[in-house]
Amino acid sequence: ASSSDPTFTEVPRSSGEGIQVPPGYKAQVLLRQGDPIKAGAPEYNPATQTGEQQEQQFGTDADFISFMPLPLGSKNSDRGLLGVNHENHRAALCFPGNPKQLTREQCQIQMEALGFSIVEIARGGSQWLVLRDSSYNRRISTNTEMRISGRAAGSPRMRTNADPTG
């Protein structure tokens, strides 16, 4: 019985719909696929979506989430950066009509939906808020330019047509 042991009541298994949380807790949807994460980014519209729009919006299939307190080095739990990995994009869920053959634009949307989102969030009373105008907010996707450093830099395995030096 240390102070790090969970103190909430276990939620029983269920096959019902909806999110179940222990008594005294509440759930909140903070970000959904396609939600804008930058100031001025367009709202998600699956009928008119483009790759350029998706690179300003939250990705799909989150399987890793981290919280990094702000300011850097603090233990603040009311403001920080939310880092979320996006490992997959399901055409059947994201494109109207469940297309069997994807267009070039749909493939570009899928590529931009994968990767990683970094979003500044802050607690506002009992709710969490996405700070869309934060300079920290960004998407890292298949087309994001990166600089490789350390021992990997220059390795033959890092060389591509776009960067023959690796």
C-alpha positions as semicolon CSV with decimal commas, in nm:
position;residue;x (nm);y (nm);z (nm)
1;A;0,000;0,000;0,000
2;S;0,241;0,265;-0,119
3;S;0,135;0,614;-0,222
4;S;0,183;0,520;-0,590
5;D;-0,082;0,247;-0,581
6;P;-0,398;0,332;-0,777
7;T;-0,680;0,447;-0,553
8;F;-0,972;0,433;-0,795
9;T;-1,240;0,165;-0,811
10;E;-1,182;-0,085;-1,090
11;V;-1,420;-0,055;-1,383
12;P;-1,584;-0,389;-1,464
13;R;-1,552;-0,541;-1,810
14;S;-1,826;-0,447;-2,049
15;S;-1,927;-0,506;-2,410
16;G;-2,160;-0,206;-2,404
17;E;-2,108;0,118;-2,592
18;G;-1,948;0,425;-2,447
19;I;-1,654;0,494;-2,222
20;Q;-1,667;0,376;-1,863
21;V;-1,462;0,547;-1,593
22;P;-1,441;0,493;-1,216
23;P;-1,670;0,694;-0,987
24;G;-1,539;1,049;-0,946
25;Y;-1,361;1,047;-1,283
26;K;-1,480;1,170;-1,622
27;A;-1,374;1,113;-1,981
28;Q;-1,332;1,384;-2,243
29;V;-1,266;1,362;-2,616
30;L;-0,974;1,597;-2,670
31;L;-0,877;1,534;-3,033
32;R;-1,028;1,330;-3,315
33;Q;-0,887;1,237;-3,653
34;G;-0,886;1,546;-3,870
35;D;-0,926;1,801;-3,590
36;P;-0,721;2,113;-3,672
37;I;-0,410;2,147;-3,456
38;K;-0,282;2,478;-3,596
39;A;-0,437;2,824;-3,601
40;G;-0,617;2,874;-3,932
41;A;-0,613;2,506;-4,022
42;P;-0,927;2,388;-4,203
43;E;-1,194;2,177;-4,037
44;Y;-1,195;1,813;-4,146
45;N;-1,428;1,726;-4,432
46;P;-1,383;1,370;-4,566
47;A;-1,554;1,463;-4,895
48;T;-1,304;1,739;-4,980
49;Q;-0,997;1,644;-4,774
50;T;-0,648;1,700;-4,921
51;G;-0,302;1,594;-4,809
52;E;-0,213;1,960;-4,747
53;Q;-0,510;1,993;-4,512
54;Q;-0,429;1,666;-4,332
55;E;-0,077;1,784;-4,248
56;Q;-0,238;2,058;-4,033
57;Q;-0,481;1,819;-3,864
58;F;-0,466;1,543;-3,604
59;G;-0,378;1,202;-3,753
60;T;-0,537;0,860;-3,716
61;D;-0,500;0,542;-3,509
62;A;-0,324;0,671;-3,199
63;D;-0,130;0,393;-3,026
64;F;0,114;0,593;-2,811
65;I;0,048;0,906;-2,608
66;S;0,291;1,104;-2,394
67;F;0,256;1,419;-2,184
68;M;0,553;1,653;-2,137
69;P;0,493;1,930;-1,881
70;L;0,548;2,296;-1,969
71;P;0,750;2,492;-1,889
72;L;1,033;2,253;-1,972
73;G;1,171;2,083;-1,663
74;S;0,867;2,154;-1,448
75;K;0,631;1,901;-1,293
76;N;0,329;2,106;-1,400
77;S;0,024;1,888;-1,468
78;D;-0,203;2,166;-1,598
79;R;-0,017;2,258;-1,919
80;G;0,208;2,061;-2,149
81;L;0,275;1,899;-2,481
82;L;0,075;1,598;-2,585
83;G;0,269;1,371;-2,821
84;V;0,061;1,118;-3,013
85;N;0,178;0,851;-3,259
86;H;-0,039;0,773;-3,564
87;E;0,038;0,428;-3,700
88;N;-0,237;0,356;-3,953
89;H;-0,499;0,513;-4,179
90;R;-0,804;0,310;-4,268
91;A;-0,953;0,406;-4,601
92;A;-1,280;0,230;-4,516
93;L;-1,330;0,465;-4,219
94;C;-1,190;0,785;-4,366
95;F;-1,309;0,805;-4,726
96;P;-1,676;0,818;-4,828
97;G;-1,799;0,509;-5,008
98;N;-1,518;0,282;-4,883
99;P;-1,316;0,298;-5,209
100;K;-1,135;-0,018;-5,315
101;Q;-0,895;0,172;-5,543
102;L;-0,746;0,493;-5,398
103;T;-0,672;0,805;-5,597
104;R;-0,329;0,974;-5,582
105;E;-0,480;1,243;-5,355
106;Q;-0,627;0,981;-5,119
107;C;-0,285;0,814;-5,097
108;Q;-0,133;1,153;-5,013
109;I;-0,395;1,205;-4,740
110;Q;-0,308;0,864;-4,596
111;M;0,063;0,946;-4,593
112;E;-0,001;1,276;-4,414
113;A;-0,234;1,111;-4,160
114;L;0,048;0,882;-4,041
115;G;0,332;0,995;-3,817
116;F;0,320;1,200;-3,499
117;S;0,122;1,497;-3,366
118;I;0,258;1,737;-3,107
119;V;-0,009;1,958;-2,952
120;E;0,001;2,201;-2,660
121;I;-0,283;2,141;-2,415
122;A;-0,388;2,315;-2,095
123;R;-0,642;2,248;-1,826
124;G;-0,922;2,506;-1,822
125;G;-1,121;2,435;-1,507
126;S;-1,237;2,075;-1,530
127;Q;-1,175;2,048;-1,908
128;W;-0,864;2,013;-2,119
129;L;-0,819;2,256;-2,409
130;V;-0,612;2,229;-2,727
131;L;-0,414;2,551;-2,775
132;R;-0,435;2,572;-3,156
133;D;-0,225;2,889;-3,176
134;S;0,073;2,732;-2,995
135;S;0,407;2,752;-3,177
136;Y;0,476;2,397;-3,051
137;N;0,190;2,238;-3,249
138;R;0,305;2,036;-3,546
139;R;0,265;1,719;-3,749
140;I;0,554;1,493;-3,835
141;S;0,463;1,274;-4,131
142;T;0,616;1,092;-4,424
143;N;0,699;1,418;-4,602
144;T;0,845;1,606;-4,304
145;E;1,204;1,711;-4,368
146;M;1,441;1,606;-4,090
147;R;1,809;1,640;-4,014
148;I;1,979;1,318;-3,907
149;S;2,262;1,357;-3,655
150;G;2,478;1,134;-3,442
151;R;2,619;0,800;-3,550
152;A;2,342;0,741;-3,805
153;A;2,430;1,054;-4,004
154;G;2,598;0,965;-4,332
155;S;2,537;0,592;-4,298
156;P;2,475;0,417;-4,630
157;R;2,142;0,298;-4,480
158;M;2,029;0,661;-4,443
159;R;2,099;0,757;-4,806
160;T;1,804;0,828;-5,033
161;N;1,752;0,982;-5,376
162;A;1,652;1,304;-5,201
163;D;1,961;1,295;-4,975
164;P;2,247;1,091;-5,123
165;T;2,474;1,197;-4,832
166;G;2,252;1,030;-4,573
